[in-house]
Short mmCIF file of C-alpha atoms in Angstrom, two decimals:
data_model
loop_
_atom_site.label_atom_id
_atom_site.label_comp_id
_atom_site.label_asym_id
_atom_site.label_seq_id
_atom_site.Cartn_x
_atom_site.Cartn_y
_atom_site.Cartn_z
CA UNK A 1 92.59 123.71 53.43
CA UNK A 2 89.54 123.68 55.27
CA UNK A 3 88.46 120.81 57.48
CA UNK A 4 84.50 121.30 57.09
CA UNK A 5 82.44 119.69 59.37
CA UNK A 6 79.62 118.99 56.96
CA UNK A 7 79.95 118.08 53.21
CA UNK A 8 77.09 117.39 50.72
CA UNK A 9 78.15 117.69 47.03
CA UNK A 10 76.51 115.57 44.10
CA UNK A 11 77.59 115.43 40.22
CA UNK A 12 75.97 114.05 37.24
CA UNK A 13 78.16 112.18 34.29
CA UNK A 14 77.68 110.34 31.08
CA UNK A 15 77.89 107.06 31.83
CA UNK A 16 80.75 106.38 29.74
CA UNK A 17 84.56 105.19 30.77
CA UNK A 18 85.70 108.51 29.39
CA UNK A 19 83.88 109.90 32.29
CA UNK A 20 86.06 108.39 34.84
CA UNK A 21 88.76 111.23 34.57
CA UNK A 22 86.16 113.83 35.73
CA UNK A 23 84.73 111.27 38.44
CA UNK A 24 88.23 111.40 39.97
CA UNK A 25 87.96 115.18 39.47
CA UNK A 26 84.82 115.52 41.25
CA UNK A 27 86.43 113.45 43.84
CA UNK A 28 89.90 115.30 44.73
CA UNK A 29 87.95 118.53 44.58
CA UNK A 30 85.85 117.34 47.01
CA UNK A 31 88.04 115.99 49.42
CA UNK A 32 90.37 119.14 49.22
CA UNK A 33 88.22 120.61 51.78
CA UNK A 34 88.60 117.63 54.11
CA UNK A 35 91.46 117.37 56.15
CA UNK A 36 92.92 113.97 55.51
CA UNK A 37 96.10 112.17 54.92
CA UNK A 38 96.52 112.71 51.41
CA UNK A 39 96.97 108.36 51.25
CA UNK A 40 93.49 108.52 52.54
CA UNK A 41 92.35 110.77 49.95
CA UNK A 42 93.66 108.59 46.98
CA UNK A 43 92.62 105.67 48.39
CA UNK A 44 88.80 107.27 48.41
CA UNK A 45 89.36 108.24 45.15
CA UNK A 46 90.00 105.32 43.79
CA UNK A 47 86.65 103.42 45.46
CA UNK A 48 84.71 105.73 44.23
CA UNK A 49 86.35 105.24 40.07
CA UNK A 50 85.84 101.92 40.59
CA UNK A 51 82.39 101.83 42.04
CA UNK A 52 81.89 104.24 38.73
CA UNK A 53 84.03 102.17 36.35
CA UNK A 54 81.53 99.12 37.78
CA UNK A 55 78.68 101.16 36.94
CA UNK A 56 80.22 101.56 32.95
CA UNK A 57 80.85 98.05 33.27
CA UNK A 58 78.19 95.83 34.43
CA UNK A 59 75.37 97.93 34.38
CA UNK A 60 75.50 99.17 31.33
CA UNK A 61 78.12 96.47 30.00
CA UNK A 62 80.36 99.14 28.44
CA UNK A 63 77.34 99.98 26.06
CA UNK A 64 77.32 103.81 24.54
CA UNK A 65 74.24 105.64 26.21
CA UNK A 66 73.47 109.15 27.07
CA UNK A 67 72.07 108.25 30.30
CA UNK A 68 73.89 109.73 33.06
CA UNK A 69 75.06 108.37 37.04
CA UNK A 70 75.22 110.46 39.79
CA UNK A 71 77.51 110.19 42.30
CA UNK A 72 76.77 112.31 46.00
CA UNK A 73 79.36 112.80 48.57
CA UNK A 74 78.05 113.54 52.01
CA UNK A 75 80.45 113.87 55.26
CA UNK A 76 78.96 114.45 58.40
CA UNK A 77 79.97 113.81 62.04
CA UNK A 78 83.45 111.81 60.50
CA UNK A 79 80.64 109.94 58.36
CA UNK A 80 81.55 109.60 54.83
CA UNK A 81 78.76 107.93 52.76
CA UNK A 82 79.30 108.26 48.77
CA UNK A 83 75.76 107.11 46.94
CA UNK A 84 76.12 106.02 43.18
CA UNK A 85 72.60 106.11 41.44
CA UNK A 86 72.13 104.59 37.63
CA UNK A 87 69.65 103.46 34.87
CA UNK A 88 70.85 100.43 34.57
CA UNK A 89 70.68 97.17 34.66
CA UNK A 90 69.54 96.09 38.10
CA UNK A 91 72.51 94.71 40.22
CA UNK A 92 72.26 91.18 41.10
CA UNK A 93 73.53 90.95 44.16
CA UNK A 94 74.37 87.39 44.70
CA UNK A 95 77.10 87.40 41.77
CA UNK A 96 78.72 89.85 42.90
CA UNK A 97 82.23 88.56 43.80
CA UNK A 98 85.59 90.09 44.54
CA UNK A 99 89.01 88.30 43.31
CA UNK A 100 90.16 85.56 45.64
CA UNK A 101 93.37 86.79 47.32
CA UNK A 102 95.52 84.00 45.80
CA UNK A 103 93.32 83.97 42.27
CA UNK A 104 95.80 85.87 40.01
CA UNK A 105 93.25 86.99 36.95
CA UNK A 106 92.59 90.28 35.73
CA UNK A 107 89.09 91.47 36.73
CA UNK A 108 87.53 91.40 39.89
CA UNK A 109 90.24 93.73 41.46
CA UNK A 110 87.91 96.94 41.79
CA UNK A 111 85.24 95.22 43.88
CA UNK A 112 88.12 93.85 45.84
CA UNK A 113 89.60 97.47 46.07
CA UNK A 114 86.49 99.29 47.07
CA UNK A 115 85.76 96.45 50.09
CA UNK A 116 89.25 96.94 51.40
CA UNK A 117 89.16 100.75 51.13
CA UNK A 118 85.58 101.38 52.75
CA UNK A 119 83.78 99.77 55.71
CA UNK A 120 80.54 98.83 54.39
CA UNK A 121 79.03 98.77 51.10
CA UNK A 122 75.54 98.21 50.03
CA UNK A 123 73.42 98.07 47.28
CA UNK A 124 69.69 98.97 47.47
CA UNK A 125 67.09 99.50 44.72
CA UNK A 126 67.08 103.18 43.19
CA UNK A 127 63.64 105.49 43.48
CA UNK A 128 62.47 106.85 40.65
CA UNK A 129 63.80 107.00 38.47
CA UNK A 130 67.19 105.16 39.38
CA UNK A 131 67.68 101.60 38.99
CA UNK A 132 70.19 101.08 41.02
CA UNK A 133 71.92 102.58 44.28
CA UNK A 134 75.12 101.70 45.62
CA UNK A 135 76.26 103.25 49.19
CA UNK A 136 80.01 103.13 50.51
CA UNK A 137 80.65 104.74 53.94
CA UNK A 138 83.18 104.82 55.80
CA UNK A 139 84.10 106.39 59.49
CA UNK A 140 86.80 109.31 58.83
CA UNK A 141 88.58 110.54 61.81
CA UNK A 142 89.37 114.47 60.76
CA UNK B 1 98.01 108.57 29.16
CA UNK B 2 100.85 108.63 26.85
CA UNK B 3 103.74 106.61 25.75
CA UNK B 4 107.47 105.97 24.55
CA UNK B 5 108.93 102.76 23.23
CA UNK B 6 112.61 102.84 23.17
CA UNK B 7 114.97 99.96 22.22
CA UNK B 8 118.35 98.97 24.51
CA UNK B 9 120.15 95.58 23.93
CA UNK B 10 117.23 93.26 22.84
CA UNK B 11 114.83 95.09 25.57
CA UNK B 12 112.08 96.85 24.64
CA UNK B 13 111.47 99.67 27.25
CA UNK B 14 107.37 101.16 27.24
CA UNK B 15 107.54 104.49 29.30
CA UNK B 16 103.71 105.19 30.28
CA UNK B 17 102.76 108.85 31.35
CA UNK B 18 100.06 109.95 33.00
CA UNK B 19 96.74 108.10 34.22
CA UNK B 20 95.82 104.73 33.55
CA UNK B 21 92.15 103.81 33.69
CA UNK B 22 89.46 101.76 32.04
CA UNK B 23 89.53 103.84 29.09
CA UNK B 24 93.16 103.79 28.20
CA UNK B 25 93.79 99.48 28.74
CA UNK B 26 92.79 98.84 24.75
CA UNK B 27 96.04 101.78 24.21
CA UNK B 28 97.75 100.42 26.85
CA UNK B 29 97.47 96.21 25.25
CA UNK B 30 97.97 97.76 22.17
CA UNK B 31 101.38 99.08 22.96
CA UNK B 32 102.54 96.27 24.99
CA UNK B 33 100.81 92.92 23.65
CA UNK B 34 102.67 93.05 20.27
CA UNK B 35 106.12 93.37 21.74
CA UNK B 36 105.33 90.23 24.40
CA UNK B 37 104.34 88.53 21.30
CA UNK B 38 107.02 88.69 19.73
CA UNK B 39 109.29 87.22 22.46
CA UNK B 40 111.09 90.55 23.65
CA UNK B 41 111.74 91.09 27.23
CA UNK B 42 109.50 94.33 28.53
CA UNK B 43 110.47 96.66 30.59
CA UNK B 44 107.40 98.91 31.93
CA UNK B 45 108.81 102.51 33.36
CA UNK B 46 105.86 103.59 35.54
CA UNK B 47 107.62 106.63 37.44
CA UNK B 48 105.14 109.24 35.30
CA UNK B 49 102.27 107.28 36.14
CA UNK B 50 100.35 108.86 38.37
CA UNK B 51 97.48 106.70 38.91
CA UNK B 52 96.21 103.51 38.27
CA UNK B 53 93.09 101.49 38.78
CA UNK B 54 92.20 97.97 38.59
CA UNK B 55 91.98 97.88 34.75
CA UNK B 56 95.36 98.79 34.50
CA UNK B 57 96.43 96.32 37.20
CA UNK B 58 94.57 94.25 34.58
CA UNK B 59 97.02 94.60 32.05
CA UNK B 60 100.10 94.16 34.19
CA UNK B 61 98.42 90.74 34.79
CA UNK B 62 97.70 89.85 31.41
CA UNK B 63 101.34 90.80 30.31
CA UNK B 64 102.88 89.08 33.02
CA UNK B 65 100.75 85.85 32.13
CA UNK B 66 101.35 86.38 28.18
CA UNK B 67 105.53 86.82 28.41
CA UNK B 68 105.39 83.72 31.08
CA UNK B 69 103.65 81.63 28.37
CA UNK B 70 105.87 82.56 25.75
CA UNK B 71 109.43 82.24 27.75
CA UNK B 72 109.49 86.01 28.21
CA UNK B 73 109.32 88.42 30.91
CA UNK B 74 107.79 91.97 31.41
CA UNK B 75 109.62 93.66 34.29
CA UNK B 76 108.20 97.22 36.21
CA UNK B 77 110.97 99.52 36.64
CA UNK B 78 110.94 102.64 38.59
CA UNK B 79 107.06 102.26 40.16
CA UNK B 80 105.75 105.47 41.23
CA UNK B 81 104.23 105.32 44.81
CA UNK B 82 100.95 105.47 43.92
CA UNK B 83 101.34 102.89 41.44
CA UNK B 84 103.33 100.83 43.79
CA UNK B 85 100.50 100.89 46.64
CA UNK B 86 97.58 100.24 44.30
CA UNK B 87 99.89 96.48 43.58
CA UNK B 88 100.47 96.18 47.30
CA UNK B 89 96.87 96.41 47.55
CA UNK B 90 95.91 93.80 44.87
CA UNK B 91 98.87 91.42 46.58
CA UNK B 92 100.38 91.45 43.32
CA UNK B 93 104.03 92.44 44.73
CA UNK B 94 104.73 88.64 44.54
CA UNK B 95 103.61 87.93 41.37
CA UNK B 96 104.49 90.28 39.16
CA UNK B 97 108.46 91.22 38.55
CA UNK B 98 109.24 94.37 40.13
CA UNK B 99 112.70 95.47 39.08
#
């Protein structure tokens, strides 16, 4: 294993739920070269599926398309920032809510997963031509 | 993801292999759903399951909440780790019968 100082690796993918498999590819492959607990690893991949699966989801509201999210992993300086860029529909900010801790219902878990997995997460309006672009970082001690 | 159903004194045991995501919960409920329906106790064998998002945290919840409502139970038996920390996360260790 390698423990690079500097990572910078993007990936395109059908926006589609039968993407997520290769989004958690993507993911492990990339973080193979980073030398971190292996819990730390899963935990990052799993914040990224679900900002993806969100993407399928809400964006797009499980529509079929052919338009395509990319996802970019950059690590710098113990920096991890993972940007999410889509086509579509713009995120509303304001309604977007995690699960109460003591509200058992399905849904609502992944937005509750990613917030406890990564330090910050914002959403910002895509350039041309994305919609929409979500940013999770994180500080990784390596 | 892929599945068993096996039969052992009145308890229907669901062994689930592999990943479970978004796009495997319709399989998933479809496997499950009609058993809870009809009244059997569930047992879910998650040892091959090697990973699981919220979706399928989803449908523990919705089984959990269907057998309660009909006098039944669904139990998890044999929880893989990552399986396991994934319900830690969601606080659902409380809730949901872990056998």
């Amino acid at each position: 294993m390698n423990n690079l100082a500097h990572i910078s690796e993007q990936r395109d993918f059908v926006v589609s739920s039968s993407s997520l498999k290769d989004v958690r590819s993507f993911s492990r492959e990339v973080f193979e070269k980073v030398n971190i607990e292996q819990d730390l690893k899963d935990e990052l991949v799993l914040a990224i599926a679900e900002a993806a699966q969100n993407i399928v989801k809400h964006a797009y509201q499980g529509e079929d398309t052919e338009d395509k999210m990319e996802i970019k992993i950059s690590l710098a300086n113990g920096n991890l920032e993972i940007g999410f860029f889509d086509k579509g529909r713009p995120v509303e900010k304001d309604k977007i809510r995690h699960r109460k801790i003591d509200d058992i219902k399905p849904g609502g878990l992944g937005t509750f997963f990613i917030q406890q997995i990564m330090d910050a997460v914002v959403f910002k309006e895509g350039e041309k031509p994305w919609i929409n672009h979500l940013i999770l970082s994180k500080k990784i001690d390596y | 993801m892929s599945y068993k159903v096996t039969e052992e004194g009145g308890i229907s045991i669901v062994h689930l292999d592999g990943e479970i995501d978004m796009d495997v919960t319709e399989k998933a409920k479809e496997i499950i759903m009609p058993l809870i329906e009809a009244k059997k106790e569930v047992h879910l064998n998650l040892k091959e399951v090697q990973y699981m998002d919220s979706s399928g945290i989803s449908v523990l919840i919705e089984s959990h909440q269907k057998a309660t409502e009909l006098g039944t139970k669904v139990i998890l038996k044999d929880i893989s780790k990552s399986v396991l920390k994934v319900i830690m996360m969601a606080k659902l260790e409380q809730i949901l019968n872990l056998g």
